[in-house]
Tab-separated table of C-alpha atoms and ligand atoms in Angstrom:
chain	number	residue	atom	x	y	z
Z	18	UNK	CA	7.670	168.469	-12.345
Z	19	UNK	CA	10.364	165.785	-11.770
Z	20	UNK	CA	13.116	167.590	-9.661
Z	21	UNK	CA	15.772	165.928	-7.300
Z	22	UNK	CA	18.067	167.084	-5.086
Z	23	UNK	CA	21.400	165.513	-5.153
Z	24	UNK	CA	22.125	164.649	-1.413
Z	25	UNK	CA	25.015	166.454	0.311
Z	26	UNK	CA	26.251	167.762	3.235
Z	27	UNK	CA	28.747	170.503	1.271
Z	28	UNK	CA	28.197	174.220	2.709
Z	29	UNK	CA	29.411	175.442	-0.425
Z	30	UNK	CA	27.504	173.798	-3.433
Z	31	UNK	CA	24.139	172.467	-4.125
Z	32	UNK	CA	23.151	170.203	-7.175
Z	33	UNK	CA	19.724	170.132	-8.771
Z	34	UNK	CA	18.638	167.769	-11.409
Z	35	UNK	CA	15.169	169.511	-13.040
Z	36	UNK	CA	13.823	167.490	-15.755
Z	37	UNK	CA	13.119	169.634	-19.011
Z	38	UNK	CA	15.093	172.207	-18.350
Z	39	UNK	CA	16.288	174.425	-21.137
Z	40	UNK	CA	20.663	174.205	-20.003
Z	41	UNK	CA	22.413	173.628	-17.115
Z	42	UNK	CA	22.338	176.914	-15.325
Z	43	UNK	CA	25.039	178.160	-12.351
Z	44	UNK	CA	24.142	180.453	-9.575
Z	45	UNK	CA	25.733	182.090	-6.950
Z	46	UNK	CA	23.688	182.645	-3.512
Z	47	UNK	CA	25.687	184.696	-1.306
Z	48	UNK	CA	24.535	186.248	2.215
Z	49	UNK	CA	25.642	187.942	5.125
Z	50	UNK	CA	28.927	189.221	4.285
Z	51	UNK	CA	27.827	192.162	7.303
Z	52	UNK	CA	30.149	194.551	5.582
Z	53	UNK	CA	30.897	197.687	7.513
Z	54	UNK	CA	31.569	200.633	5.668
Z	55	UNK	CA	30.530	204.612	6.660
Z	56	UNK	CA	31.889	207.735	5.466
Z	57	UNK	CA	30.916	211.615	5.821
Z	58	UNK	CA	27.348	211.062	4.273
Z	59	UNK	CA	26.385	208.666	7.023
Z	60	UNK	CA	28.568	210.953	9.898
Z	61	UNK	CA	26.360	209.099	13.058
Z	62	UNK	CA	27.417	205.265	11.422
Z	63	UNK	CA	31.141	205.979	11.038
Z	64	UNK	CA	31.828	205.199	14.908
Z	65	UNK	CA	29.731	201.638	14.545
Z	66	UNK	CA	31.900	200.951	11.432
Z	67	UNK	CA	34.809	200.968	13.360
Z	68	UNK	CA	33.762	199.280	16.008
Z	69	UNK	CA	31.619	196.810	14.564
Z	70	UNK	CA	34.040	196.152	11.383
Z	71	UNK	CA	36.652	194.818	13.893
Z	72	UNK	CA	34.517	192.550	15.364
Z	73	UNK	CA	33.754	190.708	11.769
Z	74	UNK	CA	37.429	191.009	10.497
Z	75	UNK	CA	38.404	188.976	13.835
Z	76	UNK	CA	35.999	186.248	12.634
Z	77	UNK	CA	37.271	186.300	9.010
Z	78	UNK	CA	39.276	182.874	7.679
Z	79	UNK	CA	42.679	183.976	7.490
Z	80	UNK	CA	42.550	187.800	9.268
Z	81	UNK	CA	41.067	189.427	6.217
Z	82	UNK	CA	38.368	191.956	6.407
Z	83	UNK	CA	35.145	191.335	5.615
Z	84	UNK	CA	35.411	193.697	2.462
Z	85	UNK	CA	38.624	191.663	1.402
Z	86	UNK	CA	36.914	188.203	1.647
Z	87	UNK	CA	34.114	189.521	-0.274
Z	88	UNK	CA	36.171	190.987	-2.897
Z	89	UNK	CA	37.482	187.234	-2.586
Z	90	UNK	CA	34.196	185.549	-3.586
Z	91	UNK	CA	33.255	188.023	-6.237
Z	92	UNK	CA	36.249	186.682	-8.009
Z	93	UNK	CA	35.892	183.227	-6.899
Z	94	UNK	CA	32.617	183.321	-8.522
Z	95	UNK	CA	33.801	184.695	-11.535
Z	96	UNK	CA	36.495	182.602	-12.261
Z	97	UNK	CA	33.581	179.662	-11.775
Z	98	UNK	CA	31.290	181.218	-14.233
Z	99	UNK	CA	28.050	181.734	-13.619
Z	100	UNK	CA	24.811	182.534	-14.985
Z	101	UNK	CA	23.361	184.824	-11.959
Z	102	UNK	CA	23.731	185.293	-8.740
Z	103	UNK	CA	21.297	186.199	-5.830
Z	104	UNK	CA	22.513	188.123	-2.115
Z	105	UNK	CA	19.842	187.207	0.358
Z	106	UNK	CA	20.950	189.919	3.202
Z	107	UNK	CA	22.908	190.935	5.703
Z	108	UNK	CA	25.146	191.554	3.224
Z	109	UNK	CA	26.002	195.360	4.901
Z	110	UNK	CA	25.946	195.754	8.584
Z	111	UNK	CA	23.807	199.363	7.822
Z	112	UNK	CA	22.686	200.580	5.150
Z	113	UNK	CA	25.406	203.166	4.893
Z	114	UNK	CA	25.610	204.960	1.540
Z	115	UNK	CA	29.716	203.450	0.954
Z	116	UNK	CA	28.336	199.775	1.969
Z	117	UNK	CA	25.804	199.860	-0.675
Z	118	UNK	CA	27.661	201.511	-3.358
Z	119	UNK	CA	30.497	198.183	-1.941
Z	120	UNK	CA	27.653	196.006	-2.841
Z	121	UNK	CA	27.021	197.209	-6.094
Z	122	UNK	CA	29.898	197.775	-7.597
Z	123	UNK	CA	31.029	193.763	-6.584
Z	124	UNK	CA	27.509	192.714	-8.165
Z	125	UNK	CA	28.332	194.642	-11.262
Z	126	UNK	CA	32.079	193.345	-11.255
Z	127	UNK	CA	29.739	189.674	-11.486
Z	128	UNK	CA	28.394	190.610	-15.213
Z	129	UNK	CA	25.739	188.563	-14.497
Z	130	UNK	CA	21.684	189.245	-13.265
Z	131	UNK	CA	21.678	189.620	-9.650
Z	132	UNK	CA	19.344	189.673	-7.556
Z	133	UNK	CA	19.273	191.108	-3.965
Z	134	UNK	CA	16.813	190.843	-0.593
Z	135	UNK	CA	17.386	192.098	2.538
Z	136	UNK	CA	18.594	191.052	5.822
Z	137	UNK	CA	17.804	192.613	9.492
Z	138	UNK	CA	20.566	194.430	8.983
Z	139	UNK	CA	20.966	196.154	5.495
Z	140	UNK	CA	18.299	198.535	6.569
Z	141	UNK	CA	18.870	199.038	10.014
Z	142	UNK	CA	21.263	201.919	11.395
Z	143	UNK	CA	22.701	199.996	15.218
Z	144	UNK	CA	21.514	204.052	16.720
Z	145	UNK	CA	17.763	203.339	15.526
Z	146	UNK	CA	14.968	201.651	16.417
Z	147	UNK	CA	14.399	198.283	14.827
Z	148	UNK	CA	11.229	198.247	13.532
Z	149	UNK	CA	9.269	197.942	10.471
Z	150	UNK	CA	8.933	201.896	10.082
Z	151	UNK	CA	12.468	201.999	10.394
Z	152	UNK	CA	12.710	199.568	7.147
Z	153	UNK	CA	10.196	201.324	5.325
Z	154	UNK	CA	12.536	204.653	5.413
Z	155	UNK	CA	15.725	202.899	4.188
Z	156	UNK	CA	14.024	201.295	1.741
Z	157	UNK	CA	14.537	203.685	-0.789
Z	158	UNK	CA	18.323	203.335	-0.318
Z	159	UNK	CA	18.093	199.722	-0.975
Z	160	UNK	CA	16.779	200.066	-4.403
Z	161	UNK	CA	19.970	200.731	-6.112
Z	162	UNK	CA	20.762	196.833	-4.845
Z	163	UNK	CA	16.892	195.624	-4.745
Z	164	UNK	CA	15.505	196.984	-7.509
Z	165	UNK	CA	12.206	199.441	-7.330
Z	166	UNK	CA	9.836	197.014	-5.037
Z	167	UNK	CA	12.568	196.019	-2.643
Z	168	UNK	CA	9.731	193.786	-0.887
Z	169	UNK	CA	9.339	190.875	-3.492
Z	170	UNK	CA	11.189	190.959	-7.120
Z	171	UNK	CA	12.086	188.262	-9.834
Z	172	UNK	CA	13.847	187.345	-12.736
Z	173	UNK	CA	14.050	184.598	-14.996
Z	174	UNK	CA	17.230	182.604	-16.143
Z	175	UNK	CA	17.185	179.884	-18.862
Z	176	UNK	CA	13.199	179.371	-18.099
Z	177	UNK	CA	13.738	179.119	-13.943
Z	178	UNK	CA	12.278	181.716	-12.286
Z	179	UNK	CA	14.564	183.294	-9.295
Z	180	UNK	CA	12.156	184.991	-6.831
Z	181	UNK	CA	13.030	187.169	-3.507
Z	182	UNK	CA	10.560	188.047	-0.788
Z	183	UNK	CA	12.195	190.461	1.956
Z	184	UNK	CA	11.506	188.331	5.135
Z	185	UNK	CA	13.746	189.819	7.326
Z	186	UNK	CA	11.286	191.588	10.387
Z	187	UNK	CA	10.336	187.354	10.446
Z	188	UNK	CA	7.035	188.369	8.821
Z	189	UNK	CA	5.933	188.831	5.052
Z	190	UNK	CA	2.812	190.513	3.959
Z	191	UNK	CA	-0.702	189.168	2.059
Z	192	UNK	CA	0.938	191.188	-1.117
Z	193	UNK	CA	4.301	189.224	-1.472
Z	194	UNK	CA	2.597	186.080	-0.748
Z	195	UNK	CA	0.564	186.746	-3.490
Z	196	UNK	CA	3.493	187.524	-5.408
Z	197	UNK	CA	5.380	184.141	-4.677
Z	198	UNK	CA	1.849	182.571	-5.641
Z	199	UNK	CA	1.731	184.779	-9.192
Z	200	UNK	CA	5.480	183.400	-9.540
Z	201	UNK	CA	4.759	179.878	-9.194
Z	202	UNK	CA	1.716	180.032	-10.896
Z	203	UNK	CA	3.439	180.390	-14.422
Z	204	UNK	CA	4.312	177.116	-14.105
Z	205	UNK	CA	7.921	177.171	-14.627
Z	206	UNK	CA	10.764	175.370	-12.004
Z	207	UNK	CA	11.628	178.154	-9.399
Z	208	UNK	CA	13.721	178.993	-6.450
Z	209	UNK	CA	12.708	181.080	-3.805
Z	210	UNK	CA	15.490	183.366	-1.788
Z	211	UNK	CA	14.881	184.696	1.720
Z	212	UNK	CA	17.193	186.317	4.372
Z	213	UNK	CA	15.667	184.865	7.338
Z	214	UNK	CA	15.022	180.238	7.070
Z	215	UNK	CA	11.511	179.344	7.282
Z	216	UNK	CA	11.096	177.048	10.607
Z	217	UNK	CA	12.260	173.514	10.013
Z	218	UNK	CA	12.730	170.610	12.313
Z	219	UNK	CA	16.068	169.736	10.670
Z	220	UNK	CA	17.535	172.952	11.135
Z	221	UNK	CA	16.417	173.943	14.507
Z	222	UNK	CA	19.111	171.946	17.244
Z	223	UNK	CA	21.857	173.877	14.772
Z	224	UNK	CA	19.841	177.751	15.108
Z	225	UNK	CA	19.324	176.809	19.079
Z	226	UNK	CA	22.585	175.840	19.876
Z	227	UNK	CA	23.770	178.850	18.387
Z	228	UNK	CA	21.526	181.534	19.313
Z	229	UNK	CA	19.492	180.302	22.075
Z	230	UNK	CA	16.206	180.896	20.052
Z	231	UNK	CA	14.509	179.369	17.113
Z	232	UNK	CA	15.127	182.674	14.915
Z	233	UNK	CA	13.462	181.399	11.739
Z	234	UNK	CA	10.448	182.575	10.208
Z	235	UNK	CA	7.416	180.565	11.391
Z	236	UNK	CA	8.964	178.988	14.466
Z	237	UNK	CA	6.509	178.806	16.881
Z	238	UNK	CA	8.076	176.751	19.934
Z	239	UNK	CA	11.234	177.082	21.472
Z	240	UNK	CA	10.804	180.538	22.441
Z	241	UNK	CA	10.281	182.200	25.479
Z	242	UNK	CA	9.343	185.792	26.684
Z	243	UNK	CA	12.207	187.588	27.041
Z	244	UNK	CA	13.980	185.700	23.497
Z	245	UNK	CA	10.840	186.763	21.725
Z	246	UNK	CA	11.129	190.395	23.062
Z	247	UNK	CA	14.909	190.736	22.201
Z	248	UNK	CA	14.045	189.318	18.657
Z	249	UNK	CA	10.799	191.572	18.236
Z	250	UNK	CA	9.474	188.141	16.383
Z	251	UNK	CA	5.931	188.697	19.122
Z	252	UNK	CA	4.068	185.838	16.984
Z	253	UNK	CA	3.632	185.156	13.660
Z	254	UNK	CA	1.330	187.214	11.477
Z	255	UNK	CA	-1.266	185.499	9.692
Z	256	UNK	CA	0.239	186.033	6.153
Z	257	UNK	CA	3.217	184.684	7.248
Z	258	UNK	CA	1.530	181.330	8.143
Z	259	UNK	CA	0.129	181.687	5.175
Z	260	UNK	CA	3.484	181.866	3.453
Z	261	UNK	CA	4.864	178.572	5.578
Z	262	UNK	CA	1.437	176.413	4.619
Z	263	UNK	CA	2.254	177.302	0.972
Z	264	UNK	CA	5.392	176.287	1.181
Z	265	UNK	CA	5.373	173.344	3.320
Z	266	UNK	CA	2.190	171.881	1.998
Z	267	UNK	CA	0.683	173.755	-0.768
Z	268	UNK	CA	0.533	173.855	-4.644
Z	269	UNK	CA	4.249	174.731	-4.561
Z	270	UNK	CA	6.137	171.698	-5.851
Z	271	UNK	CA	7.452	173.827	-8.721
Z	272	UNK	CA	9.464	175.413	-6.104
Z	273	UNK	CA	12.821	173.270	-6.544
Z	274	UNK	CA	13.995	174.927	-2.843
Z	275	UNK	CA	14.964	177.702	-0.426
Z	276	UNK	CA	18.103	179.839	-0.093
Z	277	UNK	CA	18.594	181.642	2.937
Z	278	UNK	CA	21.430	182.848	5.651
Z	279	UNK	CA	20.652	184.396	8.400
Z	280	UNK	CA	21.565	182.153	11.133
Z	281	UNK	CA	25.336	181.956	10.007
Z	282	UNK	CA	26.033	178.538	9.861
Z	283	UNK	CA	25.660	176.082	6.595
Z	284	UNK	CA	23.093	173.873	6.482
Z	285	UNK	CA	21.011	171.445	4.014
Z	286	UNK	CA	17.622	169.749	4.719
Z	287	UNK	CA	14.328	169.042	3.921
Z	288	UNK	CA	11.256	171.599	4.132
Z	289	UNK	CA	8.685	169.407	2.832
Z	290	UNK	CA	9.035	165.378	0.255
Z	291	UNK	CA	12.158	165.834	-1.891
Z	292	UNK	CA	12.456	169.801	-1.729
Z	293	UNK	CA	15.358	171.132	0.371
Z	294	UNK	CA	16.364	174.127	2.736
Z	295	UNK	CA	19.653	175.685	2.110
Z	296	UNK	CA	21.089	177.715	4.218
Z	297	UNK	CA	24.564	179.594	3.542
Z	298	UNK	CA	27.395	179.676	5.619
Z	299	UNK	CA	28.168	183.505	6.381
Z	300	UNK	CA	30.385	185.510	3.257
Z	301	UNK	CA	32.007	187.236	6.080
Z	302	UNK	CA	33.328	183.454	6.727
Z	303	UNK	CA	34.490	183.137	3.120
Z	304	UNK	CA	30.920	181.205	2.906
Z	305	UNK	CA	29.237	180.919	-0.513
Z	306	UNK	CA	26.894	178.557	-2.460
Z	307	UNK	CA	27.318	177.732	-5.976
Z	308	UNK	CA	23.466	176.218	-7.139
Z	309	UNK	CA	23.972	173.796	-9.834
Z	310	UNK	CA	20.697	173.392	-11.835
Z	311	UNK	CA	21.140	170.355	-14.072
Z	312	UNK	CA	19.159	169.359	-17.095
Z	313	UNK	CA	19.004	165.745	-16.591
H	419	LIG	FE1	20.379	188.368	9.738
């Protein structure tokens, strides 16, 4: 499948020629807007809203809140015109019942498909233990952004195929590999959308400078005992190799590249020949990516 990647260094756009395809297509990848909101249903998160909402509206462009720069990029993306858009996590600070319903109600105000996976944070209350048991219980409240199976899900846009796997504990299971292999196997051009970047040599001076580890999924050096304990990342699990050989050196060249956030800085690079990693600059920055997919 012939599919190029225009070079650039932009944060905020991404432009990818796919030969055959049906039209040009426009989507909006948008991640860690860490919005904070609480109110009397969630009583024990309304003191971490406060708290924690102050420190992201001090990092917002022009001393918006985080809700307010969101509300921003919604429009912004409207006003674009696009075709669909995909939120790859992070994109609530808990998973407070008023953050969600926030969520929603700016991925209906889209009118488009959306798509949403989960970040370290969208199911993780700052009073409880982060674990994969603790995901598992909020994953119910996730649904209403996620969709039933809030692990893997897809949809398909103008013949590409949008898929999300929830890799946000640094690990995915045996099942959503075999997922990303059932999506790939239909033969169409796809995209794959992650909260958490798969290990990359490009991107890791960027991820260590800023958070004195090598928090992607896969990384195996650069850590050390105490980074891996703080992280909770204590290896990686054999399905997630699995998941990096497939898409680093597999039967995978259908996939035209990655979308991910995570690490809150933009980036663009290679993961394997002629496929690229991006990674979105925070929405809580006023960071966005609009994914040009071009027919010729
Ligand atoms: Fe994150």
């Amino acid at each position: 499948m012939g599919i190029r990647h225009e070079s650039t260094t932009s944060d905020t756009h991404a432009r990818i020629h796919i030969e055959g395809l049906e039209r040009d297509l426009r989507i909006l990848h948008l991640s860690d807007s860490h919005l904070t909101e609480a109110d009397e249903r969630d009583p024990e998160a309304v003191p971490h809203a406060e708290e924690i909402g102050a420190r992201f509206n001090d990092r917002t462009p022009e001393g918006q809140t985080a809700r307010e720069v969101f509300e921003q990029t919604i429009a912004y993306a409207r006003e674009q015109g696009i075709d669909a858009a995909v939120l790859t996590g992070d994109m609530i600070h808990f998973p407070a019942w008023a953050g969600i319903e926030r969520v929603e109600s700016g991925v209906k105000d889209l009118g488009v498909p959306a798509l949403f996976t989960s970040g370290n944070h969208d199911w993780h209350f700052p009073y409880l233990e982060w674990s994969d048991a603790t995901r598992q219980i909020h994953y119910p409240r996730l649904e209403r952004l996620a969709g039933e199976n809030p692990a893997c899900h897809s949809i398909e846009i103008g013949g590409v195929r949008l898929v999300t796997l929830d890799n946000s504990t640094y690990q995915v299971s045996f099942e959503q590999v075999a997922f990303l292999r059932s999506e790939l196997d239909k033969g169409q051009p796809c995209l794959l959308f992650i909260h958490i970047p798969i290990w990359t040599e490009a991107l890791l001076p960027g991820v260590l400078d800023q958070w004195k580890a090598p928090i992607m999924m896969c990384a195996s050096d650069g850590w050390t005992e105490e980074t891996r304990s703080r992280w909770k990342v204590p290896g990686n699990d054999p399905s997630t190799v699995e998941l990096y050989e497939l898409l680093t050196q597999g039967e995978s060249l259908n996939l035209a590249g990655i979308f991910c956030g995570h690490v809150h800085f933009g980036h663009a690079g290679l993961y394997r020949e002629g496929r690229w990693q991006y990674v979105a600059q925070p929405g809580f920055a006023g960071g966005y990516r609009l994914i040009e997919l071009l027919s010729s």
